Coordinates of C-alpha atoms and ligand atoms in Angstrom, one line a residue:
M1 CA 0.2 0.3 -0.1
V2 CA 1.4 3.3 -0.9
A3 CA 1.1 5.1 2.6
D4 CA 1.0 8.9 3.6
A5 CA 4.4 9.0 4.7
S6 CA 5.2 8.0 1.4
L7 CA 6.7 10.8 -1.8
L8 CA 4.2 9.4 -4.1
A9 CA 1.1 10.2 -1.6
K10 CA 3.0 13.6 -0.9
L11 CA 3.1 14.6 -4.3
S12 CA 1.8 17.8 -5.3
G13 CA 0.7 19.8 -8.5
Q14 CA -0.2 16.3 -10.4
K15 CA -3.2 14.9 -9.0
R16 CA -3.6 13.0 -12.1
V17 CA -0.4 11.8 -12.6
K18 CA -0.3 10.8 -8.5
S19 CA -3.1 9.1 -8.4
F20 CA -2.8 7.3 -11.9
L21 CA 0.9 6.0 -10.7
T22 CA -0.6 5.3 -7.0
R23 CA -3.4 3.2 -9.1
A24 CA -0.8 0.8 -11.2
V25 CA 1.5 0.9 -7.8
E26 CA -1.3 -0.8 -5.8
G27 CA -2.6 -3.1 -8.6
G28 CA 1.0 -4.3 -9.2
R29 CA 0.3 -3.1 -12.7
A30 CA 3.6 -0.9 -13.0
A31 CA 5.3 -0.3 -16.4
H32 CA 8.8 -1.8 -17.0
A33 CA 9.2 1.8 -18.8
Y34 CA 7.4 5.1 -18.8
L35 CA 8.2 8.2 -20.7
F36 CA 7.3 11.4 -18.1
V37 CA 6.3 14.2 -20.4
G38 CA 6.3 18.1 -19.1
A39 CA 7.1 21.3 -19.3
P40 CA 10.4 22.5 -17.0
G41 CA 9.5 22.9 -14.0
S42 CA 6.2 20.1 -14.0
G43 CA 7.8 17.7 -11.1
K44 CA 8.7 14.9 -13.1
L45 CA 12.0 14.1 -11.5
E46 CA 10.2 14.5 -8.1
A47 CA 7.6 12.0 -9.4
A48 CA 9.8 9.0 -11.2
W49 CA 11.9 9.4 -7.5
A50 CA 8.4 8.8 -6.1
L51 CA 7.5 5.8 -7.9
A52 CA 11.0 4.9 -8.0
Q53 CA 10.5 4.7 -3.6
A54 CA 7.1 2.8 -4.2
L55 CA 8.9 0.1 -6.8
L56 CA 12.0 -0.2 -4.0
C57 CA 9.9 -0.9 -0.5
E58 CA 8.2 -3.8 -0.4
D59 CA 5.1 -2.4 1.1
G60 CA 4.4 -0.7 -2.2
G61 CA 6.0 2.5 -0.4
C62 CA 6.0 3.2 4.0
G63 CA 7.7 5.8 3.4
A64 CA 9.6 4.6 6.3
C65 CA 12.0 1.1 6.2
D66 CA 15.7 2.0 5.0
N67 CA 14.8 1.5 1.2
C68 CA 12.0 4.5 1.6
M69 CA 13.9 6.7 3.7
R70 CA 17.3 6.5 0.6
A71 CA 14.6 7.1 -1.7
A72 CA 13.2 9.7 0.2
R73 CA 17.4 11.2 0.5
R74 CA 17.8 10.5 -3.5
T75 CA 21.0 8.3 -2.0
H76 CA 19.7 5.1 -3.0
P77 CA 22.2 2.9 -4.4
D78 CA 20.0 0.8 -7.0
V79 CA 18.0 4.1 -8.0
H80 CA 20.3 5.1 -11.1
Y81 CA 20.2 8.8 -12.4
Y82 CA 21.7 9.4 -15.6
T83 CA 21.5 13.0 -17.2
P84 CA 23.5 13.9 -21.1
E85 CA 27.3 14.1 -19.8
S86 CA 28.0 16.4 -23.2
A87 CA 26.6 19.8 -24.8
T88 CA 25.4 17.7 -27.9
G89 CA 23.6 15.0 -25.3
Y90 CA 24.4 11.3 -24.6
L91 CA 27.6 9.8 -24.8
I92 CA 28.1 6.6 -26.3
S93 CA 30.1 5.5 -23.2
Q94 CA 27.0 6.6 -20.6
T95 CA 25.0 3.6 -23.0
R96 CA 27.1 1.1 -22.0
E97 CA 27.9 2.0 -18.3
L98 CA 24.6 2.0 -18.3
L99 CA 23.3 -1.5 -20.3
E100 CA 27.2 -2.7 -18.3
D101 CA 24.6 -2.1 -14.8
V102 CA 21.2 -3.3 -16.0
A103 CA 22.8 -7.1 -15.9
L104 CA 24.1 -6.5 -12.4
A105 CA 21.3 -7.3 -9.3
P106 CA 20.4 -5.0 -7.2
I107 CA 22.5 -3.7 -4.7
R108 CA 20.1 -3.5 -1.2
A109 CA 16.3 -3.7 -2.8
K110 CA 14.9 -6.5 -4.6
H111 CA 14.6 -4.0 -7.7
K112 CA 16.2 -1.1 -10.0
V113 CA 15.2 1.7 -11.3
Y114 CA 16.4 3.9 -13.9
I115 CA 15.8 7.4 -13.9
I116 CA 16.7 8.5 -17.5
D117 CA 16.6 12.9 -17.5
R118 CA 16.4 14.5 -20.8
A119 CA 15.6 11.5 -23.0
E120 CA 15.1 14.3 -25.9
Q121 CA 19.4 13.8 -25.9
M122 CA 19.4 10.9 -26.8
R123 CA 20.4 10.7 -30.3
A124 CA 19.7 7.9 -33.0
N125 CA 23.8 6.3 -32.1
T126 CA 23.0 5.9 -27.8
A127 CA 19.5 5.0 -28.1
N128 CA 19.6 2.4 -30.4
A129 CA 21.4 0.3 -27.9
L130 CA 18.7 1.0 -25.8
L131 CA 16.1 0.2 -27.5
K132 CA 16.2 -3.7 -26.6
T133 CA 16.3 -3.0 -23.5
I134 CA 13.6 -0.6 -22.8
E135 CA 11.5 -2.8 -24.3
E136 CA 12.4 -6.0 -22.5
P137 CA 14.3 -5.0 -19.6
P138 CA 14.7 -7.6 -16.9
K139 CA 11.9 -8.2 -14.5
T140 CA 13.8 -6.9 -11.7
V141 CA 14.0 -3.4 -13.5
T142 CA 12.5 -0.5 -14.1
F143 CA 13.0 2.7 -16.9
I144 CA 11.3 6.1 -16.2
L145 CA 12.0 8.9 -18.6
L146 CA 11.6 11.8 -18.6
G147 CA 11.5 15.0 -21.6
T148 CA 9.8 17.7 -22.8
S149 CA 7.3 16.8 -25.4
T150 CA 6.9 13.7 -27.3
D151 CA 7.6 15.4 -30.7
T152 CA 11.4 15.4 -29.8
I153 CA 12.3 12.2 -28.8
L154 CA 13.1 9.4 -31.2
P155 CA 9.5 7.5 -31.9
T156 CA 11.4 3.4 -31.2
I157 CA 11.7 5.0 -27.7
V158 CA 8.3 7.0 -27.3
S159 CA 6.3 3.8 -28.6
R160 CA 8.1 1.2 -26.0
C161 CA 7.2 3.5 -22.8
Q162 CA 4.1 4.0 -20.7
C163 CA 3.1 7.7 -21.0
V164 CA 2.8 9.4 -18.9
P165 CA 1.3 13.9 -19.4
F166 CA 2.6 16.1 -16.8
R167 CA 0.5 19.7 -17.0
T168 CA 2.3 22.9 -16.9
L169 CA 2.3 24.3 -13.3
P170 CA 1.3 28.0 -13.9
L171 CA 3.6 30.1 -12.2
D172 CA 1.4 31.8 -9.0
E173 CA 0.5 28.3 -8.2
S174 CA 4.5 27.2 -8.7
A175 CA 5.5 30.8 -6.5
Q176 CA 2.8 29.8 -3.5
T177 CA 4.8 26.4 -3.3
V178 CA 8.2 27.7 -3.3
A179 CA 6.9 30.2 -0.2
R180 CA 5.4 27.7 1.5
A181 CA 9.3 25.9 1.1
T182 CA 11.0 28.6 2.0
G183 CA 9.5 31.6 3.5
V184 CA 10.7 33.8 1.3
D185 CA 7.9 36.6 0.1
L186 CA 5.9 35.4 -3.4
A187 CA 7.4 37.9 -5.4
R188 CA 10.9 37.3 -5.3
C189 CA 9.0 33.7 -4.9
R190 CA 7.8 34.3 -8.4
M191 CA 11.0 35.9 -9.8
A192 CA 12.4 32.9 -8.9
V193 CA 10.4 30.6 -10.8
A194 CA 10.5 32.3 -13.5
V195 CA 14.4 31.9 -14.2
T196 CA 14.3 28.7 -13.1
G197 CA 11.4 27.1 -14.8
G198 CA 10.3 25.8 -11.8
P199 CA 9.6 25.6 -8.1
N200 CA 12.5 22.8 -6.8
A201 CA 15.1 24.7 -8.9
A202 CA 13.6 28.6 -7.7
I203 CA 14.3 26.7 -3.6
G204 CA 17.8 25.7 -4.7
F205 CA 18.4 28.9 -6.1
L206 CA 17.1 31.0 -2.7
K207 CA 19.1 29.2 -1.1
S208 CA 22.1 30.2 -3.3
A209 CA 23.7 33.0 -2.1
E210 CA 26.4 32.5 -5.6
R211 CA 23.5 32.1 -7.9
Q212 CA 21.5 35.1 -6.7
E213 CA 25.0 37.3 -6.8
A214 CA 25.3 35.7 -10.4
R215 CA 21.8 37.0 -11.0
R216 CA 22.6 40.7 -9.4
Q217 CA 26.0 41.0 -11.3
M218 CA 23.9 40.5 -14.6
L219 CA 21.3 42.4 -14.1
R220 CA 24.0 45.2 -13.5
A221 CA 26.0 44.7 -16.0
I222 CA 22.4 45.5 -18.7
D223 CA 21.5 48.4 -16.4
M224 CA 25.2 50.0 -17.3
L225 CA 25.2 49.0 -20.9
K226 CA 24.3 52.6 -21.7
R227 CA 27.6 54.1 -20.0
S228 CA 29.7 51.4 -21.3
D229 CA 32.2 51.2 -23.8
E230 CA 33.9 47.6 -25.0
A231 CA 36.5 47.4 -21.9
D232 CA 33.6 48.1 -19.7
I233 CA 32.0 45.2 -21.4
L234 CA 34.6 42.7 -21.2
L235 CA 35.6 43.4 -17.7
S236 CA 32.1 43.0 -16.7
V237 CA 31.3 39.2 -18.1
R238 CA 34.8 39.1 -17.0
D239 CA 33.4 39.4 -13.4
L240 CA 29.8 37.6 -14.3
L241 CA 32.1 34.6 -14.6
G242 CA 33.8 34.7 -11.6
V243 CA 30.9 34.5 -9.5
I244 CA 29.5 31.9 -11.8
K245 CA 32.8 30.2 -11.3
A246 CA 33.8 30.6 -7.7
P247 CA 31.5 27.4 -6.1
L248 CA 33.3 24.8 -8.7
A249 CA 36.3 25.5 -6.8
E250 CA 34.8 23.9 -3.5
L251 CA 33.5 20.9 -6.5
K252 CA 37.0 20.6 -7.8
D253 CA 38.9 20.1 -4.5
A254 CA 36.8 17.2 -3.8
Q255 CA 36.8 15.5 -7.5
K256 CA 40.8 16.1 -6.6
A257 CA 40.8 14.6 -3.0
M258 CA 38.3 11.1 -4.1
L259 CA 41.2 11.2 -7.4
D260 CA 44.3 11.3 -4.5
R261 CA 42.2 8.8 -2.4
D262 CA 41.7 6.0 -5.4
S263 CA 45.3 6.9 -7.0
D264 CA 46.2 4.1 -5.6
Y265 CA 43.7 1.0 -6.5
L266 CA 42.5 2.0 -10.1
S267 CA 44.6 1.4 -13.5
R268 CA 45.5 4.0 -15.1
G269 CA 42.9 3.6 -17.8
A270 CA 40.1 4.0 -15.1
L271 CA 41.8 7.0 -13.8
K272 CA 41.7 9.2 -16.9
Q273 CA 37.8 7.9 -17.3
L274 CA 37.6 9.4 -13.9
E275 CA 39.2 12.5 -14.5
D276 CA 37.4 12.6 -18.2
R277 CA 34.2 12.8 -16.1
N278 CA 35.4 15.1 -13.3
K279 CA 36.4 18.1 -16.5
R280 CA 32.9 17.3 -18.0
E281 CA 31.0 17.8 -14.3
L282 CA 32.7 21.4 -13.9
T283 CA 31.9 22.4 -17.4
A284 CA 28.5 21.1 -17.1
R285 CA 27.9 23.4 -14.0
E286 CA 29.3 25.8 -15.5
R287 CA 26.9 26.3 -18.8
S288 CA 24.4 25.3 -16.1
G289 CA 25.3 28.9 -14.3
I290 CA 26.0 30.7 -17.4
M291 CA 22.1 29.2 -18.4
E292 CA 20.6 30.7 -15.5
A293 CA 22.1 33.8 -15.8
L294 CA 21.3 34.2 -19.8
A295 CA 17.2 33.1 -18.6
C296 CA 18.0 36.3 -16.0
V297 CA 18.0 38.6 -18.4
R298 CA 15.6 37.2 -20.4
S299 CA 13.3 37.6 -17.6
L300 CA 14.6 40.9 -17.1
L301 CA 13.4 42.0 -21.0
R302 CA 10.7 40.4 -21.1
D303 CA 9.4 42.8 -18.4
V304 CA 10.8 45.7 -20.5
L305 CA 8.5 44.9 -23.2
L306 CA 5.5 44.7 -20.7
L307 CA 6.7 48.3 -18.8
V308 CA 7.0 49.6 -22.6
Q309 CA 3.1 49.2 -23.5
D310 CA 2.1 50.0 -19.7
D311 CA 4.5 51.5 -17.4
A312 CA 2.2 50.3 -14.1
A313 CA 2.7 46.7 -15.2
S314 CA 2.9 43.6 -12.9
I315 CA 6.8 42.4 -13.7
V316 CA 8.0 39.4 -12.5
N317 CA 11.4 41.0 -11.2
E318 CA 10.3 43.7 -9.0
D319 CA 13.0 43.7 -7.4
A320 CA 15.3 45.1 -10.8
R321 CA 11.9 48.0 -11.3
D322 CA 14.0 50.8 -11.6
I323 CA 16.8 49.2 -13.7
A324 CA 13.9 47.8 -15.9
C325 CA 12.0 50.9 -15.9
R326 CA 15.2 52.9 -16.9
L327 CA 15.8 50.1 -20.0
A328 CA 12.0 50.9 -20.8
E329 CA 12.5 54.6 -21.1
H330 CA 14.4 54.4 -24.1
A331 CA 13.1 51.2 -25.7
T332 CA 11.0 50.3 -28.5
C333 CA 9.1 46.9 -28.9
T334 CA 11.1 46.0 -31.6
G335 CA 13.9 46.8 -30.4
I336 CA 13.9 44.8 -26.7
V337 CA 11.9 41.6 -29.5
R338 CA 15.9 42.0 -30.8
A339 CA 17.4 42.0 -27.6
I340 CA 15.5 38.7 -26.3
E341 CA 16.8 37.0 -30.1
A342 CA 20.3 38.1 -28.8
V343 CA 19.6 36.0 -25.1
G344 CA 18.5 32.7 -27.5
D345 CA 21.7 33.1 -30.1
A346 CA 23.6 33.1 -27.0
E347 CA 22.1 30.4 -25.6
H348 CA 22.3 28.3 -28.9
R349 CA 26.2 29.4 -28.7
I350 CA 26.8 27.9 -25.5
A351 CA 25.0 24.9 -26.1
R352 CA 27.4 24.4 -28.7
N353 CA 30.6 25.0 -26.6
I354 CA 31.7 28.4 -28.0
T355 CA 33.8 30.1 -24.7
P356 CA 31.0 31.5 -22.4
Q357 CA 33.3 35.1 -22.8
L358 CA 33.0 35.8 -26.1
T359 CA 29.1 34.6 -26.1
C360 CA 28.3 36.9 -23.5
E361 CA 30.2 39.8 -25.1
V362 CA 28.9 39.3 -28.2
M363 CA 25.5 39.4 -26.8
L364 CA 26.4 42.3 -24.5
F365 CA 27.2 44.1 -27.7
D366 CA 23.8 43.0 -29.6
I367 CA 21.8 44.0 -26.8
R368 CA 23.1 47.3 -26.1
K369 CA 22.7 47.7 -30.4
A370 CA 19.5 46.9 -30.1
L371 CA 17.5 48.3 -27.1
L372 CA 19.9 52.1 -27.4
C373 CA 19.6 53.0 -31.3
P374 CA 16.2 51.1 -32.2
Ligands
ZN401 ZN1 9.4 1.5 2.5

């Protein structure tokens, strides 16, 4: 029985998903592969962990046993979480590692769960190797794939999974969830949800002084554009990247300590593999910090667009209303739309591994041009 203390029972915001999954678990009719589809921030990952907990617990999710506790802390060794390790998608080595692992017996529970995030980033070469396993996994294995839309996921994958649609949560509903969890005022929660895309990411953002500082730096750089020459722009980008990279030093140290500890008994090949993975993790973290800073710019520019049409408009970045108003004073709608396009271009460049410094400089020059010379 799915108990009240389980993650599944506590799932909020997705009533239909919750009752669908609860019925499947209680009826012993869980599928071997699920595809959770919905917008970022609709709670797919939380639901995946909730389902994993219910499948791993011998009582279907009591919320209290060792399996349930470990799943609730997201540290259960029989739940494997995968996310693309390169900017362009899943690596073949990741698929290979997953397939090798599927063949092994569970460690603590009687069941294993594989959560595969951003399933749209599985391209044909990596997905093909997985198809047969997803179609007929060992009886003790369940796959949960997460994606934003079935249109962007390979049809051969979609057809092998039970699809579960998630509804898009309205901004205010998400902001209220964040406010309840953090005690932060509603206006700031709305901003955090708008920037990060969902309630859980927003909670993480509001708890991180560094990420909020990166936003401040980014907004300041935009605010100063009118008075900035090229040297100012280069400097402000350098400062911004410094803030984004600062927390990575800690991760780097932790990685190095782990390598030193393992270097005695790992083969040279295994060490090299570990080093490569560490490097990819650092790059991925830096990239997501920059993407977040870009999301802050986009969100601010949307507010500017609203203010150009109505200077009393309700906006998302209430704490930066003065900046948004200053920008709105000189800008035209066409100019702001062009500036928003410049943010989109920057996102594409980052996704294609173009250096962050250059990408952000180009974006700021483009935004300055779009806002000041309409
Ligand atoms: Zn349990």
